[in-house]
Coordinates of C-alpha atoms in Angstrom, one line a residue:
X13 CA 18.2 3.1 23.2
X14 CA 16.2 0.7 21.1
X15 CA 19.3 -0.2 19.0
X16 CA 21.1 -0.9 22.3
X17 CA 18.3 -3.2 23.3
X18 CA 18.5 -5.0 19.9
X19 CA 22.2 -5.4 20.3
X20 CA 21.9 -6.8 23.9
X21 CA 19.2 -9.3 23.0
X22 CA 21.2 -10.4 20.0
X23 CA 24.3 -10.9 22.1
X24 CA 22.3 -13.0 24.6
X25 CA 20.9 -15.1 21.8
X26 CA 24.5 -15.6 20.5
X27 CA 25.5 -16.7 24.0
X28 CA 22.7 -19.3 24.1
X29 CA 23.7 -20.6 20.7
X30 CA 27.4 -20.9 21.8
X31 CA 26.4 -22.8 24.9
X32 CA 24.3 -25.2 22.9
X33 CA 27.3 -25.7 20.6
X34 CA 29.5 -26.3 23.6
X35 CA 27.2 -29.0 24.9
X36 CA 27.0 -30.7 21.5
X37 CA 30.8 -30.6 21.2
X38 CA 31.2 -32.1 24.7
X39 CA 28.9 -34.9 23.7
X40 CA 30.7 -35.4 20.5
X41 CA 34.0 -35.6 22.4
X42 CA 32.6 -38.2 24.8
X43 CA 31.2 -40.3 22.0
X44 CA 34.5 -40.1 20.1
X45 CA 36.5 -41.1 23.2
X46 CA 34.2 -44.1 23.7
X47 CA 34.6 -45.2 20.1
X48 CA 38.4 -44.7 20.4
X49 CA 38.6 -46.8 23.6
X50 CA 36.8 -49.6 21.7
X51 CA 39.3 -49.3 18.9
X52 CA 36.6 -48.3 16.4
X53 CA 38.2 -44.9 15.5
X54 CA 41.8 -43.6 15.5
X55 CA 43.0 -41.4 18.2
X56 CA 43.4 -38.4 15.8
X57 CA 39.6 -38.1 15.7
X58 CA 39.6 -37.7 19.5
X59 CA 42.1 -34.9 19.1
X60 CA 40.0 -33.2 16.5
X61 CA 36.9 -33.6 18.8
X62 CA 38.8 -32.1 21.7
X63 CA 39.9 -29.1 19.5
X64 CA 36.3 -28.5 18.6
X65 CA 35.2 -28.7 22.2
X66 CA 37.9 -26.2 23.2
X67 CA 36.9 -23.9 20.5
X68 CA 33.3 -24.0 21.7
X69 CA 34.4 -23.2 25.2
X70 CA 36.3 -20.2 24.0
X71 CA 33.3 -19.1 22.0
X72 CA 31.2 -19.2 25.1
X73 CA 33.7 -17.1 27.0
X74 CA 33.8 -14.5 24.2
X75 CA 30.0 -14.4 24.0
X76 CA 29.7 -13.9 27.8
X77 CA 32.0 -10.9 27.5
X78 CA 29.9 -9.5 24.7
X79 CA 26.8 -9.9 26.8
X80 CA 28.3 -8.1 29.8
X81 CA 29.5 -5.3 27.6
X82 CA 26.2 -4.8 25.7
X83 CA 24.1 -5.0 28.9
X84 CA 26.4 -2.4 30.4
X85 CA 25.9 -0.1 27.4
X86 CA 22.1 -0.7 27.6
X87 CA 22.0 0.2 31.3
X88 CA 23.9 3.4 30.6
X89 CA 21.5 4.3 27.9
X90 CA 18.6 3.6 30.2
X91 CA 20.1 5.7 33.0
X92 CA 20.3 2.8 35.5
X93 CA 23.2 1.1 37.3
X94 CA 22.8 -2.3 35.8
X95 CA 20.4 -5.1 34.5
X96 CA 19.7 -7.9 36.9
X97 CA 17.5 -10.2 34.8
X98 CA 17.7 -11.6 31.3
X99 CA 16.3 -9.5 28.5
X100 CA 13.1 -10.3 26.6
X101 CA 13.2 -10.8 22.9
X102 CA 12.6 -7.7 20.7
X103 CA 8.9 -7.3 20.6
X104 CA 6.9 -7.4 17.4
X105 CA 6.0 -3.8 16.8
X106 CA 4.4 -4.3 13.4
X107 CA 0.9 -3.5 14.8
X108 CA 1.9 0.0 15.8
X109 CA 3.5 0.9 12.4
X110 CA 1.4 3.3 10.4
X111 CA -0.3 2.1 7.2
X112 CA 0.0 5.4 5.4
X113 CA 3.1 6.2 3.4
X114 CA 3.5 9.7 4.6
X115 CA 6.5 10.3 6.9
X116 CA 6.0 12.6 9.9
X117 CA 9.4 12.9 11.5
X118 CA 10.5 15.6 14.0
X119 CA 12.6 17.2 11.4
X120 CA 9.6 17.7 9.1
X121 CA 7.7 19.2 12.1
X122 CA 10.6 21.6 12.6
X123 CA 10.7 22.6 8.9
X124 CA 6.9 23.1 8.9
X125 CA 7.1 25.4 11.9
X126 CA 9.8 27.4 10.1
X127 CA 7.5 27.8 7.1
X128 CA 4.7 29.0 9.3
X129 CA 7.0 31.5 11.0
X130 CA 8.3 32.8 7.7
X131 CA 4.7 33.1 6.4
X132 CA 3.8 35.1 9.6
X133 CA 6.9 37.4 8.9
X134 CA 5.6 38.0 5.4
X135 CA 2.2 39.1 6.7
X136 CA 3.9 41.4 9.2
X137 CA 6.1 42.9 6.6
X138 CA 3.1 43.6 4.4
X139 CA 1.5 45.6 7.2
X140 CA 4.5 47.9 7.7
X141 CA 3.7 50.2 4.7
X142 CA 0.0 50.6 5.5
X143 CA -1.4 53.7 7.3
X144 CA -1.9 53.4 11.0
X145 CA -5.2 54.5 12.5
X146 CA -5.4 55.6 16.1
X147 CA -8.3 56.8 18.2
X148 CA -8.2 58.1 21.7
X149 CA -10.9 59.2 24.1
X150 CA -10.2 61.6 26.9
X151 CA -12.4 63.3 29.5
X152 CA -11.9 66.7 31.2
X153 CA -9.7 66.8 34.3
X154 CA -11.4 65.9 37.6
X155 CA -10.8 69.3 39.1
X156 CA -12.9 70.9 36.4
X157 CA -16.6 71.1 36.7
X158 CA -17.1 70.0 33.1
X159 CA -17.5 66.3 32.5
X160 CA -16.9 66.6 28.8
X161 CA -15.2 63.7 26.9
X162 CA -12.9 64.5 24.0
X163 CA -12.1 62.2 21.1
X164 CA -8.9 62.2 19.1
X165 CA -8.4 60.6 15.7
X166 CA -5.0 60.1 14.1
X167 CA -3.9 58.6 10.8
X168 CA -0.2 58.3 10.1
X169 CA 1.7 56.7 7.2
X170 CA 5.3 56.9 6.1
X171 CA 6.1 59.1 3.2
X172 CA 9.8 58.5 2.8
X173 CA 11.4 55.3 4.3
X174 CA 14.1 54.7 1.9
X175 CA 12.3 51.7 0.5
X176 CA 12.9 50.0 3.8
X177 CA 9.4 48.5 3.8
X178 CA 9.7 47.1 0.3
X179 CA 13.1 45.6 1.2
X180 CA 11.8 44.0 4.4
X181 CA 8.8 42.6 2.6
X182 CA 11.1 41.1 -0.2
X183 CA 13.4 39.6 2.4
X184 CA 10.5 38.0 4.2
X185 CA 9.2 36.6 0.9
X186 CA 12.6 35.1 0.2
X187 CA 12.8 33.5 3.6
X188 CA 9.4 32.0 3.1
X189 CA 10.3 30.6 -0.3
X190 CA 13.5 29.2 1.1
X191 CA 11.7 27.6 4.1
X192 CA 9.1 26.0 1.8
X193 CA 11.8 24.6 -0.5
X194 CA 13.7 23.2 2.5
X195 CA 10.5 21.6 3.8
X196 CA 9.8 20.0 0.4
X197 CA 13.4 18.6 0.2
X198 CA 13.2 17.3 3.8
X199 CA 9.8 15.7 3.1
X200 CA 11.1 14.1 -0.1
X201 CA 14.1 12.7 1.7
X202 CA 11.9 11.4 4.5
X203 CA 9.6 9.7 2.1
X204 CA 12.5 8.0 0.3
X205 CA 14.0 6.9 3.7
X206 CA 10.6 5.5 4.7
X207 CA 10.1 3.5 1.5
X208 CA 13.7 2.2 1.8
X209 CA 13.1 1.2 5.5
X210 CA 9.9 -0.6 4.6
X211 CA 11.7 -2.6 1.9
X212 CA 14.6 -3.5 4.3
X213 CA 12.1 -4.4 7.0
X214 CA 10.1 -6.8 4.8
X215 CA 13.3 -8.4 3.5
X216 CA 14.5 -8.9 7.1
X217 CA 11.2 -10.5 8.1
X218 CA 11.4 -12.9 5.1
X219 CA 15.0 -13.8 6.0
X220 CA 14.1 -14.6 9.6
X221 CA 11.2 -16.7 8.4
X222 CA 13.3 -18.6 6.0
X223 CA 15.7 -19.7 8.7
X224 CA 13.1 -21.5 10.8
X225 CA 12.8 -24.7 8.8
X226 CA 16.5 -24.7 8.1
X227 CA 17.2 -24.6 11.9
X228 CA 14.9 -27.5 12.6
X229 CA 16.6 -29.5 9.8
X230 CA 20.1 -28.7 11.1
X231 CA 19.1 -29.8 14.7
X232 CA 17.6 -33.0 13.4
X233 CA 20.7 -33.7 11.4
X234 CA 23.0 -33.3 14.4
X235 CA 20.8 -35.6 16.6
X236 CA 20.9 -38.3 13.9
X237 CA 24.6 -37.8 13.3
X238 CA 25.3 -38.3 17.1
X239 CA 23.3 -41.4 17.2
X240 CA 24.9 -42.7 14.0
X241 CA 28.4 -42.0 15.4
X242 CA 27.7 -43.9 18.5
X243 CA 26.3 -46.9 16.6
X244 CA 29.1 -46.7 13.9
X245 CA 26.7 -45.8 11.1
X246 CA 28.1 -42.2 10.6
X247 CA 31.6 -41.1 10.3
X248 CA 33.2 -38.6 12.6
X249 CA 33.7 -36.1 9.7
X250 CA 30.1 -36.2 8.8
X251 CA 29.1 -35.6 12.4
X252 CA 31.5 -32.7 12.7
X253 CA 30.2 -31.1 9.6
X254 CA 26.6 -31.4 10.9
X255 CA 27.7 -29.6 14.1
X256 CA 29.3 -26.9 12.1
X257 CA 26.3 -26.5 9.9
X258 CA 24.0 -26.2 12.9
X259 CA 26.4 -23.5 14.4
X260 CA 26.3 -21.5 11.1
X261 CA 22.5 -21.7 11.0
X262 CA 22.0 -20.7 14.6
X263 CA 24.4 -17.8 14.3
X264 CA 22.8 -16.8 11.0
X265 CA 19.4 -16.7 12.5
X266 CA 20.6 -14.5 15.4
X267 CA 22.2 -12.1 12.9
X268 CA 19.0 -12.1 10.8
X269 CA 17.0 -11.2 13.9
X270 CA 19.5 -8.5 14.7
X271 CA 19.1 -7.0 11.3
X272 CA 15.3 -7.3 11.7
X273 CA 15.6 -5.2 14.9
X274 CA 17.9 -2.7 13.3
X275 CA 15.5 -2.3 10.3
X276 CA 12.6 -2.0 12.7
X277 CA 14.4 0.8 14.5
X278 CA 15.1 2.6 11.2
X279 CA 11.5 2.2 10.2
X280 CA 10.3 3.6 13.5
X281 CA 12.6 6.6 13.0
X282 CA 11.5 7.1 9.4
X283 CA 7.8 7.1 10.5
X284 CA 8.5 9.5 13.4
X285 CA 7.2 7.1 16.1
X286 CA 8.8 7.6 19.5
X287 CA 8.7 4.5 21.7
X288 CA 8.1 4.8 25.4
X289 CA 10.9 3.8 27.8
X290 CA 11.7 0.1 27.9
X291 CA 10.0 -1.6 30.7
X292 CA 10.5 -5.0 32.3
X293 CA 14.2 -5.0 31.2
X294 CA 15.6 -4.5 34.7

């Protein structure tokens, strides 16, 4: 369910970015039409600006469909009919991540229980060939006047069992060895998966952090380009390229945050942490 939440929040962020791009494209179209009416730019630039505005509107419609679909999948995963409010951003769960490098996944717990069960079977099999000692205490029947108590001791042990005891003991030992090897392999794979998840998580964090200054620069460039286009200091092509650069940076940041959420989910799975049900998403 956590991955569904990451997907839904990423789609909503993409929708926000698409709406921002649509607003910028609309302002660009208005500015270009004003410049064309003054005779400062040819009409072909108005056509190009209108194409960009139409493309932005189609992108908004596509992102809205993606949001509806992802919210529906998330609601189904949560077992509710639907989501009525916007989703919160994926929380920073770094504080709950364990500092130790040992993975404790449910699969490891299952394999450990299998080893414990196989060890118990070995101990049981070793007891099969040992003599059995039994003691009983009985008293005289009630209808007799005597109140004597009798004791009975019995020792029994198998003489000829066709080596069944040895075979069962050997089979139990083999099962224990196999269970221990399976546990070792599972733990080794879990440790490798945990280390790989940590590497991917740190890389995703660094990628998201690297986008922040680039996004601010791209936004500043678009604002300056819009002002320059109105005043005639910037060409239409330069302004259009600035808008496209901002779109690429915004979408790249959303994708980076999506990867961060996915790597966080993988890291949580590798560490064996089970998150509580999502709250506040309805």
